PDB file of C-alpha atoms in Angstrom:
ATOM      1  CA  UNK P 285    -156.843  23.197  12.829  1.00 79.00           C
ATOM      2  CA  UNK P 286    -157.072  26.112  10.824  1.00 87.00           C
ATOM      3  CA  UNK P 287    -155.945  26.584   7.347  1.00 89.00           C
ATOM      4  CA  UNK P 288    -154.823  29.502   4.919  1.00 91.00           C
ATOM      5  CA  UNK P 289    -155.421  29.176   0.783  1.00 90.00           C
ATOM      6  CA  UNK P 290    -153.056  31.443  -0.833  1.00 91.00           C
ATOM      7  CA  UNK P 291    -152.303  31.792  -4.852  1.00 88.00           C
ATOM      8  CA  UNK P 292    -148.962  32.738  -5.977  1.00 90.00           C
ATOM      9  CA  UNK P 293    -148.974  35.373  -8.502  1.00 85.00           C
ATOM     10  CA  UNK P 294    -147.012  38.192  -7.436  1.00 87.00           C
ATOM     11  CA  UNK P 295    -143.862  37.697  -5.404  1.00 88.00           C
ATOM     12  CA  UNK P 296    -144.693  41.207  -3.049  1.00 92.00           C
ATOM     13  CA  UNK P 297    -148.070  39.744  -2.495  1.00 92.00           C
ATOM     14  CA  UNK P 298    -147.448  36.380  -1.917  1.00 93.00           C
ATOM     15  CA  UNK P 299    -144.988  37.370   1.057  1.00 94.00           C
ATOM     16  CA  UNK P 300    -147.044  39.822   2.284  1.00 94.00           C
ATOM     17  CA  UNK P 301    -149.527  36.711   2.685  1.00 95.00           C
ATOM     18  CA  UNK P 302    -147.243  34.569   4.581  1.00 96.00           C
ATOM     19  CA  UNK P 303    -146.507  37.405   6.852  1.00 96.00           C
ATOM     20  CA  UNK P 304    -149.858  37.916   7.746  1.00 95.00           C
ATOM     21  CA  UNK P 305    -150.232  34.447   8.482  1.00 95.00           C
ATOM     22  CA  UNK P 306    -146.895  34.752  10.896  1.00 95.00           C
ATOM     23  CA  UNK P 307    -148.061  37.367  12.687  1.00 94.00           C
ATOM     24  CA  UNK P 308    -151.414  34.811  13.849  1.00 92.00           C
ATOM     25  CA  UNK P 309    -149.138  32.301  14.239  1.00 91.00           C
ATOM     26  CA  UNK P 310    -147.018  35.003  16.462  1.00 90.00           C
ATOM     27  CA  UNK P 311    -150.614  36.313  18.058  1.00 91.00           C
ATOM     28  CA  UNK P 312    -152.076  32.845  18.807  1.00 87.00           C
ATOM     29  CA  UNK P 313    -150.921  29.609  20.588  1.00 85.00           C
ATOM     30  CA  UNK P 314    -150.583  27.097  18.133  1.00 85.00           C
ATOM     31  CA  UNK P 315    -149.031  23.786  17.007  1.00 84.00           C
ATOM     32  CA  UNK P 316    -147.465  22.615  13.840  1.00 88.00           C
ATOM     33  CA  UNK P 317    -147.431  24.461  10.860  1.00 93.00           C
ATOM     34  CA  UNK P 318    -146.883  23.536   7.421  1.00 94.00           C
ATOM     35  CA  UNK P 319    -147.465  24.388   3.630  1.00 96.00           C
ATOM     36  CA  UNK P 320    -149.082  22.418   0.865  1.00 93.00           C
ATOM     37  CA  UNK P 321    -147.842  23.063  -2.597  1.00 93.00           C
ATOM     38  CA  UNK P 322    -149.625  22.184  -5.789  1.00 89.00           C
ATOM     39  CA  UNK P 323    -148.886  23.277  -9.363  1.00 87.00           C
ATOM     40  CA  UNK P 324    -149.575  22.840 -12.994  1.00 82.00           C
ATOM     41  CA  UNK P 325    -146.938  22.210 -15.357  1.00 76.00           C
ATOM     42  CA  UNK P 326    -146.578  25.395 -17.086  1.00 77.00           C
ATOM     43  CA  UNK P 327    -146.014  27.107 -13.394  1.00 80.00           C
ATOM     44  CA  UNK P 328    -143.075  24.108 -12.437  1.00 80.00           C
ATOM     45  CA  UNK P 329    -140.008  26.589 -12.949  1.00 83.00           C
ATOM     46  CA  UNK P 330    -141.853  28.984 -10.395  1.00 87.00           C
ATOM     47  CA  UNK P 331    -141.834  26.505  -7.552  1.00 89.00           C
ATOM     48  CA  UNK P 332    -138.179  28.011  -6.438  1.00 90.00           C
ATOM     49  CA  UNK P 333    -139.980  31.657  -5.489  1.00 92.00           C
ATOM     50  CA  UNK P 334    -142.739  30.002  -3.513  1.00 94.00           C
ATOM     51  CA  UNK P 335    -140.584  27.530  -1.601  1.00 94.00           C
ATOM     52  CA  UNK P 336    -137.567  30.392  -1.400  1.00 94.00           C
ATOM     53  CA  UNK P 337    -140.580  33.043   0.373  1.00 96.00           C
ATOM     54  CA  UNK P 338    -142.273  30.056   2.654  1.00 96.00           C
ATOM     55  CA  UNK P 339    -137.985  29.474   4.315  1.00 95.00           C
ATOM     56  CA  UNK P 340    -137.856  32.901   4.544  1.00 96.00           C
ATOM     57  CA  UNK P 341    -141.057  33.437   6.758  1.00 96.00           C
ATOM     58  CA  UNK P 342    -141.254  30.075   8.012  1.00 96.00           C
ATOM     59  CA  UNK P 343    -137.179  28.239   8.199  1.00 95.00           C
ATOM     60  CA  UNK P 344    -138.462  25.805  10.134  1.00 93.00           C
ATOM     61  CA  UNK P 345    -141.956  24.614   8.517  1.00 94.00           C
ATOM     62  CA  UNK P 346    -142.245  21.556   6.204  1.00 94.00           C
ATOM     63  CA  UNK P 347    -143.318  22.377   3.091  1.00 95.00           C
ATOM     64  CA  UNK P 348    -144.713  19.606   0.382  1.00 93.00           C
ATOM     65  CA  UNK P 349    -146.668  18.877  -2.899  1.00 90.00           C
ATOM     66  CA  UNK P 350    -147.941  17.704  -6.024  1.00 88.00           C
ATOM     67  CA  UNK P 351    -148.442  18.651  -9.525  1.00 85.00           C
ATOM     68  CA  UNK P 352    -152.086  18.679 -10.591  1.00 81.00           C
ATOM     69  CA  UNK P 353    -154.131  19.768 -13.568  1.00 75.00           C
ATOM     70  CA  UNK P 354    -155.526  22.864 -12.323  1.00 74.00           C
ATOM     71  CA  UNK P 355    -156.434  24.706  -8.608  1.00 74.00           C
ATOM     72  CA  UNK P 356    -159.256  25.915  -7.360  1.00 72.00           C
ATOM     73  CA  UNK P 357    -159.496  29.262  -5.602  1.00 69.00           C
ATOM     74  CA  UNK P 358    -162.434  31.571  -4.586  1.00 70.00           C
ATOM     75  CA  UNK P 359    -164.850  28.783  -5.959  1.00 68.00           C
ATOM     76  CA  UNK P 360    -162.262  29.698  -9.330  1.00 73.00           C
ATOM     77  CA  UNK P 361    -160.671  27.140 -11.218  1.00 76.00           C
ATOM     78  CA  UNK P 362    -156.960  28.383 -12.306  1.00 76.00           C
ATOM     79  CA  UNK P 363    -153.916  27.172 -13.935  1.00 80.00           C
ATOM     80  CA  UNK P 364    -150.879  28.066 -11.513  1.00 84.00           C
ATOM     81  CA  UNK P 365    -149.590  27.700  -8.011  1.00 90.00           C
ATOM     82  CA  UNK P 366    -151.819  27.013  -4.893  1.00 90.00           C
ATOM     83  CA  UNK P 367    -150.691  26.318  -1.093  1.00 93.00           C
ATOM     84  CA  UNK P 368    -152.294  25.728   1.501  1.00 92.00           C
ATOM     85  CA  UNK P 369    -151.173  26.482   4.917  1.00 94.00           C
ATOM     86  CA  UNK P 370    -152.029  24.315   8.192  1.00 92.00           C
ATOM     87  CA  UNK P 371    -151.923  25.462  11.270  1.00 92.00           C
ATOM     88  CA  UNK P 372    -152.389  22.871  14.369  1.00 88.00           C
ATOM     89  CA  UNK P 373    -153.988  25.187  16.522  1.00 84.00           C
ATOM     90  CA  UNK P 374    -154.060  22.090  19.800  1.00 83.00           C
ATOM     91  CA  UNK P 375    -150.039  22.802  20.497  1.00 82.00           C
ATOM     92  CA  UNK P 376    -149.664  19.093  21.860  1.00 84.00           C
ATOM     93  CA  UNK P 377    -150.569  17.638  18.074  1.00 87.00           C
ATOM     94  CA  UNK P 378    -147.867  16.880  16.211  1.00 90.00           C
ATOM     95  CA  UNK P 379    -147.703  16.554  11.679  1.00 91.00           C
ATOM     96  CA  UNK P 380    -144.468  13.780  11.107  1.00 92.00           C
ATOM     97  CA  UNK P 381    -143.511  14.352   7.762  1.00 92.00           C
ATOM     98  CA  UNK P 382    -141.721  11.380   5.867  1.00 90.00           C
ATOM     99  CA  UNK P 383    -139.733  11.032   2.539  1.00 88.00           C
ATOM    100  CA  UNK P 384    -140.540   7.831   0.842  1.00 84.00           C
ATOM    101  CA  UNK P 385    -137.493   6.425  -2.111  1.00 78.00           C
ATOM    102  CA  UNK P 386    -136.587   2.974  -3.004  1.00 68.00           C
ATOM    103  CA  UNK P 387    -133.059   4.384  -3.823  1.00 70.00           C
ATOM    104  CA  UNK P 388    -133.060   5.618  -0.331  1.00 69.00           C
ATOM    105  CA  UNK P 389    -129.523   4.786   1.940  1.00 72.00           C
ATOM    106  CA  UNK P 390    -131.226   5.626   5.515  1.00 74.00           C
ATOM    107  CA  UNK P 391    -135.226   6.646   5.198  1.00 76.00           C
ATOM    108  CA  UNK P 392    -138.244   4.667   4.463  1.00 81.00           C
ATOM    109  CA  UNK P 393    -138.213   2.611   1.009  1.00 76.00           C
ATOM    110  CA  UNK P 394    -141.737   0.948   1.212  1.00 79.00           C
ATOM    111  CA  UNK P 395    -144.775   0.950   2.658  1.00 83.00           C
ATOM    112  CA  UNK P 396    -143.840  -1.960   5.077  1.00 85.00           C
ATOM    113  CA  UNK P 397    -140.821   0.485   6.304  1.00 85.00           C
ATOM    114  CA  UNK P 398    -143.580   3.113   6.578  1.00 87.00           C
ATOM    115  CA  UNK P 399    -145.926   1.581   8.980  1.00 88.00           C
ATOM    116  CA  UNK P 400    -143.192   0.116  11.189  1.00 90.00           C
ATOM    117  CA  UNK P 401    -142.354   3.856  11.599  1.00 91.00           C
ATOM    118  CA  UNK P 402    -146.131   4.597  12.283  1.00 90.00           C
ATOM    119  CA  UNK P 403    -146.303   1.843  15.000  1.00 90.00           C
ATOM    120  CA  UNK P 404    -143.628   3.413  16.915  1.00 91.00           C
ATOM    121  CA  UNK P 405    -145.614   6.790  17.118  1.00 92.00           C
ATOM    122  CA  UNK P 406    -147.665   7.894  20.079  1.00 90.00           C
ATOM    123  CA  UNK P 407    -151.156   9.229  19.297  1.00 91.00           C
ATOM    124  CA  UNK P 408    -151.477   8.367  15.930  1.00 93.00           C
ATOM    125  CA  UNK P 409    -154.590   8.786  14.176  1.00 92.00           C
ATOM    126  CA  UNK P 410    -154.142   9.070  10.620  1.00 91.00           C
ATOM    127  CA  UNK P 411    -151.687   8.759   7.585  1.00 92.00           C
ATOM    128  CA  UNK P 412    -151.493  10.520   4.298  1.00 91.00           C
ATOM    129  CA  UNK P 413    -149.644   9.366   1.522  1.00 89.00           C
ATOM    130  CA  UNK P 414    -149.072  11.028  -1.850  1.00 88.00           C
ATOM    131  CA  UNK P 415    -146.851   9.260  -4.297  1.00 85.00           C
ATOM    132  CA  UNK P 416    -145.709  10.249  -7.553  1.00 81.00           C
ATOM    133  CA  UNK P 417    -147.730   8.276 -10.665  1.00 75.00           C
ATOM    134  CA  UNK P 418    -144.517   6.660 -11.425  1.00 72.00           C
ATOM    135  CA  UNK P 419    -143.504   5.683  -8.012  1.00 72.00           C
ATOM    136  CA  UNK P 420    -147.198   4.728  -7.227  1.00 71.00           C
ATOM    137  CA  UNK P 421    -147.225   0.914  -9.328  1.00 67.00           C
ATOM    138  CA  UNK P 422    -143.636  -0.124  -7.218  1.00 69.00           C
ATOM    139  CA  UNK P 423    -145.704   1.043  -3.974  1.00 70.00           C
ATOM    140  CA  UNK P 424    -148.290  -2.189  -4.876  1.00 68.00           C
ATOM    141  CA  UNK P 425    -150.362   0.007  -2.534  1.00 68.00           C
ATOM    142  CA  UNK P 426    -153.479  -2.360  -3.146  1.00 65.00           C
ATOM    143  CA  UNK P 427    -151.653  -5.721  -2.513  1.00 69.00           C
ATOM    144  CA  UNK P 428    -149.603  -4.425   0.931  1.00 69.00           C
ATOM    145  CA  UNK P 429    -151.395  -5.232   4.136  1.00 73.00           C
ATOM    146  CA  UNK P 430    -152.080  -2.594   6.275  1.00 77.00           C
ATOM    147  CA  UNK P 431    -150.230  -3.506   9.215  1.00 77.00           C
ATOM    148  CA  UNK P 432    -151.458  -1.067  11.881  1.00 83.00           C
ATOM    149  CA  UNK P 433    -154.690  -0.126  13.887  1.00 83.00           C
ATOM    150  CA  UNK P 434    -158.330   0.058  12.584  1.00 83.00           C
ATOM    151  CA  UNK P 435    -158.664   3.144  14.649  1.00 86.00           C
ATOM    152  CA  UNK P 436    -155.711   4.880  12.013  1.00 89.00           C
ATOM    153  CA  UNK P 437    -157.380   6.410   9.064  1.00 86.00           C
ATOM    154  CA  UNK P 438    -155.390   5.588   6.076  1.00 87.00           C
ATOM    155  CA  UNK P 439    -155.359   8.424   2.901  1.00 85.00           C
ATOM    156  CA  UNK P 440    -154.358  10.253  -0.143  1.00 83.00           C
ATOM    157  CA  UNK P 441    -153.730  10.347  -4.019  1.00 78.00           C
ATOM    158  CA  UNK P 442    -151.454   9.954  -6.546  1.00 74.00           C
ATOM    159  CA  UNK P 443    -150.390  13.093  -8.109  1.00 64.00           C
ATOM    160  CA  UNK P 444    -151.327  13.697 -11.351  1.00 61.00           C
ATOM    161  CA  UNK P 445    -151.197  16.643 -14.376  1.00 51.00           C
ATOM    162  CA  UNK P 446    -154.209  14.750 -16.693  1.00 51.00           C
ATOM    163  CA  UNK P 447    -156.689  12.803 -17.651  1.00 53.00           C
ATOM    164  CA  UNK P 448    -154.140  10.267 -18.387  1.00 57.00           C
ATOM    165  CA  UNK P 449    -153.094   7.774 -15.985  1.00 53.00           C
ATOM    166  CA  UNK P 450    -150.316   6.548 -18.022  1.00 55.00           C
ATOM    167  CA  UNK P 451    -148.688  10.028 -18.073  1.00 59.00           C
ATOM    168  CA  UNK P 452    -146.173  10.681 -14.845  1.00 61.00           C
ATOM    169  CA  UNK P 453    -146.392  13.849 -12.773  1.00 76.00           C
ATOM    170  CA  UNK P 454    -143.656  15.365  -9.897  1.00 83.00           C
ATOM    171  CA  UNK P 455    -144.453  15.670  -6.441  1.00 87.00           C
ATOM    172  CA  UNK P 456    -141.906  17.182  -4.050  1.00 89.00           C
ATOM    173  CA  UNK P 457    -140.512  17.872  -0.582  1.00 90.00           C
ATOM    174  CA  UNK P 458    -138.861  19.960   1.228  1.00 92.00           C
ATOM    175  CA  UNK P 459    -134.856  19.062   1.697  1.00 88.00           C
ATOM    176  CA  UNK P 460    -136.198  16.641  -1.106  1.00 87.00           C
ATOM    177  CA  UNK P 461    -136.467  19.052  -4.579  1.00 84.00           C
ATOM    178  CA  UNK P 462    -138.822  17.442  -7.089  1.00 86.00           C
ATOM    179  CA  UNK P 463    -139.008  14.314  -8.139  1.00 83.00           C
ATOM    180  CA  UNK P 464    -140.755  11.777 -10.250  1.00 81.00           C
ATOM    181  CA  UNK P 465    -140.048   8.932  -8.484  1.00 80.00           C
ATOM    182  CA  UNK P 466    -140.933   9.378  -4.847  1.00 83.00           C
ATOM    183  CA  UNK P 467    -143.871   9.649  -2.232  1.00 87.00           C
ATOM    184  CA  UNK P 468    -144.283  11.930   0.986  1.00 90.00           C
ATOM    185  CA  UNK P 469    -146.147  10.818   3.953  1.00 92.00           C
ATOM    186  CA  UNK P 470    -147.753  12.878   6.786  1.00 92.00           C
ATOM    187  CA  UNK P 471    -147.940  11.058   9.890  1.00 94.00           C
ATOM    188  CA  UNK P 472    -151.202  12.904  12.181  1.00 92.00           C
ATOM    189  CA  UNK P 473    -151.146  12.801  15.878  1.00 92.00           C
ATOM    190  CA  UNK P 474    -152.248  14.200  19.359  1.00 89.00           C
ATOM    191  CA  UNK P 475    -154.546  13.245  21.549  1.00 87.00           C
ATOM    192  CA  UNK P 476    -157.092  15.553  20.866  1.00 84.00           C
ATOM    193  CA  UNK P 477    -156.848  15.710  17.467  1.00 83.00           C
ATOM    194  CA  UNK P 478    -159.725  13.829  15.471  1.00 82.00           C
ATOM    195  CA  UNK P 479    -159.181  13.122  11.867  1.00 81.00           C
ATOM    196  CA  UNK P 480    -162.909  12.286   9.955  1.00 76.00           C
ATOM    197  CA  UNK P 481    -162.381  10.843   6.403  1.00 69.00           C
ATOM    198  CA  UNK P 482    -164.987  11.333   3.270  1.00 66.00           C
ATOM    199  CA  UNK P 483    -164.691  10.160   0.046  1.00 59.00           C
ATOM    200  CA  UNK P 484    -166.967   9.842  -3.230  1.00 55.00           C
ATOM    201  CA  UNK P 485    -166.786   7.216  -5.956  1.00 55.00           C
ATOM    202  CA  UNK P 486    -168.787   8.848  -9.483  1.00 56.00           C
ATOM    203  CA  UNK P 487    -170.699  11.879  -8.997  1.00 55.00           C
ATOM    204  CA  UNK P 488    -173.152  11.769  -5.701  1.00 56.00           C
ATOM    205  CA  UNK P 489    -175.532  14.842  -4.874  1.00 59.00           C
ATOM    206  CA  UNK P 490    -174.176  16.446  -2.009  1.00 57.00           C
ATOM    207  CA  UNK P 491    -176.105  19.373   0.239  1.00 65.00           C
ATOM    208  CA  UNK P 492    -179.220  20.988  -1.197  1.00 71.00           C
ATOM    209  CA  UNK P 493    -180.777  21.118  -4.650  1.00 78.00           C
ATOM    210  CA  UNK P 494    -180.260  24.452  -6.092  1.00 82.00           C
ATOM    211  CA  UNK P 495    -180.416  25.988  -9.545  1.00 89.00           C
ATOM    212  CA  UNK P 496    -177.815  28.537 -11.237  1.00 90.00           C
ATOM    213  CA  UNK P 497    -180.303  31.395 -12.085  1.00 92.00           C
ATOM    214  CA  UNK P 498    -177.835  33.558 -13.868  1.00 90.00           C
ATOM    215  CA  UNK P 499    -174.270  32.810 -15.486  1.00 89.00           C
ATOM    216  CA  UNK P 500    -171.964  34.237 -17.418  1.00 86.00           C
ATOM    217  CA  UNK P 501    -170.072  31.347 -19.995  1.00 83.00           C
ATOM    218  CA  UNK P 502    -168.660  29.235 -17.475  1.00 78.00           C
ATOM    219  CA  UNK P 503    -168.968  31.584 -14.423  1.00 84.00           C
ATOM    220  CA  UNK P 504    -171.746  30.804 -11.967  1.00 86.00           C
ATOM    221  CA  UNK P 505    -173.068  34.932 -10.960  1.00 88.00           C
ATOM    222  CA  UNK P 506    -176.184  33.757  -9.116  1.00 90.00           C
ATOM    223  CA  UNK P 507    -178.089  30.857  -7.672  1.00 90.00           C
ATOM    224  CA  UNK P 508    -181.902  30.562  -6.699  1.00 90.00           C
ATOM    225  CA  UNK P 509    -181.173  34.499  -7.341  1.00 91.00           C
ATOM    226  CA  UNK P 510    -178.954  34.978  -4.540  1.00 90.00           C
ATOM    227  CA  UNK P 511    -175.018  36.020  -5.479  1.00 89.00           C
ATOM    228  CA  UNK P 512    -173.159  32.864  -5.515  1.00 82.00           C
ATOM    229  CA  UNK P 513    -170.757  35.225  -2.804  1.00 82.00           C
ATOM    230  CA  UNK P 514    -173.108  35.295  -0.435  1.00 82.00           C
ATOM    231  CA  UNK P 515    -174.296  32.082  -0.281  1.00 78.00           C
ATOM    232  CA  UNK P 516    -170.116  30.967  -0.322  1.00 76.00           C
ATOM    233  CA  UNK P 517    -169.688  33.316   2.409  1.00 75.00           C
ATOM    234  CA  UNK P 518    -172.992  32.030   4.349  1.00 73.00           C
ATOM    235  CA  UNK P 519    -171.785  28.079   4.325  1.00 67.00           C
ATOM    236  CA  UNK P 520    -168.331  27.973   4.648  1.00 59.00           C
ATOM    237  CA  UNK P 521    -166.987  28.975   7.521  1.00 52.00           C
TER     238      UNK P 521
END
């Protein structure tokens, strides 16, 4: 799998983005691809250029999202539009991408419809679900038995634009527009794909111990005396 982080800020730039990532796509054998959108609230009526540049590159990707309280980009916390491009790099693995709505006439209105659908899939390894805040309560995601394999990792989150819980946020899909009151699901299979879950309950040390030597306000310049770039650079790869 690899994956592309791009911030939409500039309509030339953004496009010239996605066309760089076309022409790997168009340079390297590869799978599935599809984008991730999240946004704050202030950036919402934007959402049309972003979606309108991803058909124009990519007709035939799936495109999805969330609202959120902020994005993080370049180890950079901003207030605007993120996405995230996946590309399944294994051409036999496959992303199923389902539109969850309990007003819905022909697709999948709860999360029993959703893992009949899932047991009917070859090569399934994992499951994402993002609903909205409001749809998440009529979900009773904690009080539905999981009805399929131990082996099929089981994820997600609710999206969400505070600290507030009570307070509803959109979330959105392509074909779908945006919505308060839905939930899309990502369906992740292949046989040779491998899907490894982590997650973190309060605030757990994670890596090495290392001390910010020199900031500026808020804005982490150097730590343990080495440029926080470098040390980026150095561990993710």
């Amino acid at each position: 799998m690899k994956q592309f982080l791009l911030k939409f800020d500039d309509d030339d730039k953004f496009l010239g983005e996605l066309n760089r990532i076309k022409t790997f796509c168009d340079e390297n054998k590869h799978g599935e691809v599809s984008f991730f959108i999240t946004w704050t609230t202030d950036s919402k009526n934007t959402l049309g250029k972003v979606t309108e540049k991803i058909e124009q590159v990519f007709p035939d990707s799936f495109y999805y999202g969330n609202e959120c309280s902020g994005s993080i980009s370049n180890a950079r916390l901003f207030f605007g539009i993120s996405v995230l491009c996946t590309i399944l790099e294994d051409s036999t693995s496959k992303m199923d991408f389902l539109w969850v709505d309990s007003n819905s006439d022909d697709g999948p209105r709860s999360l029993e419809d959703i893992w009949k659908i899932c047991k009917s899939k070859e090569n399934l390894k994992a499951v994402k679900l993002i609903p909205s805040t409001l749809y998440l309560d009529s979900l009773n995601i904690d009080k539905s038995p999981l009805d399929l394999s131990e082996d099929v990792l089981v994820f997600g989150g609710a999206s969400c634009n505070t600290d507030d819980p009570t307070i509803t946020s959109y979330v959105m899909g392509k074909g779908h527009g945006v919505t308060l009151e839905g939930m899309v699901v990502i369906l992740y299979r292949g046989k040779n794909l491998n899907v490894e879950e982590r997650h973190f309950i309060g605030w757990k040390g994670v890596g090495m111990h290392m001390t910010v030597t020199q900031s500026e306000g808020k804005v982490i310049e150097k730590i343990d005396d080495v440029n926080e770039s470098i040390i980026i650079s150095s561990n993710v790869k």
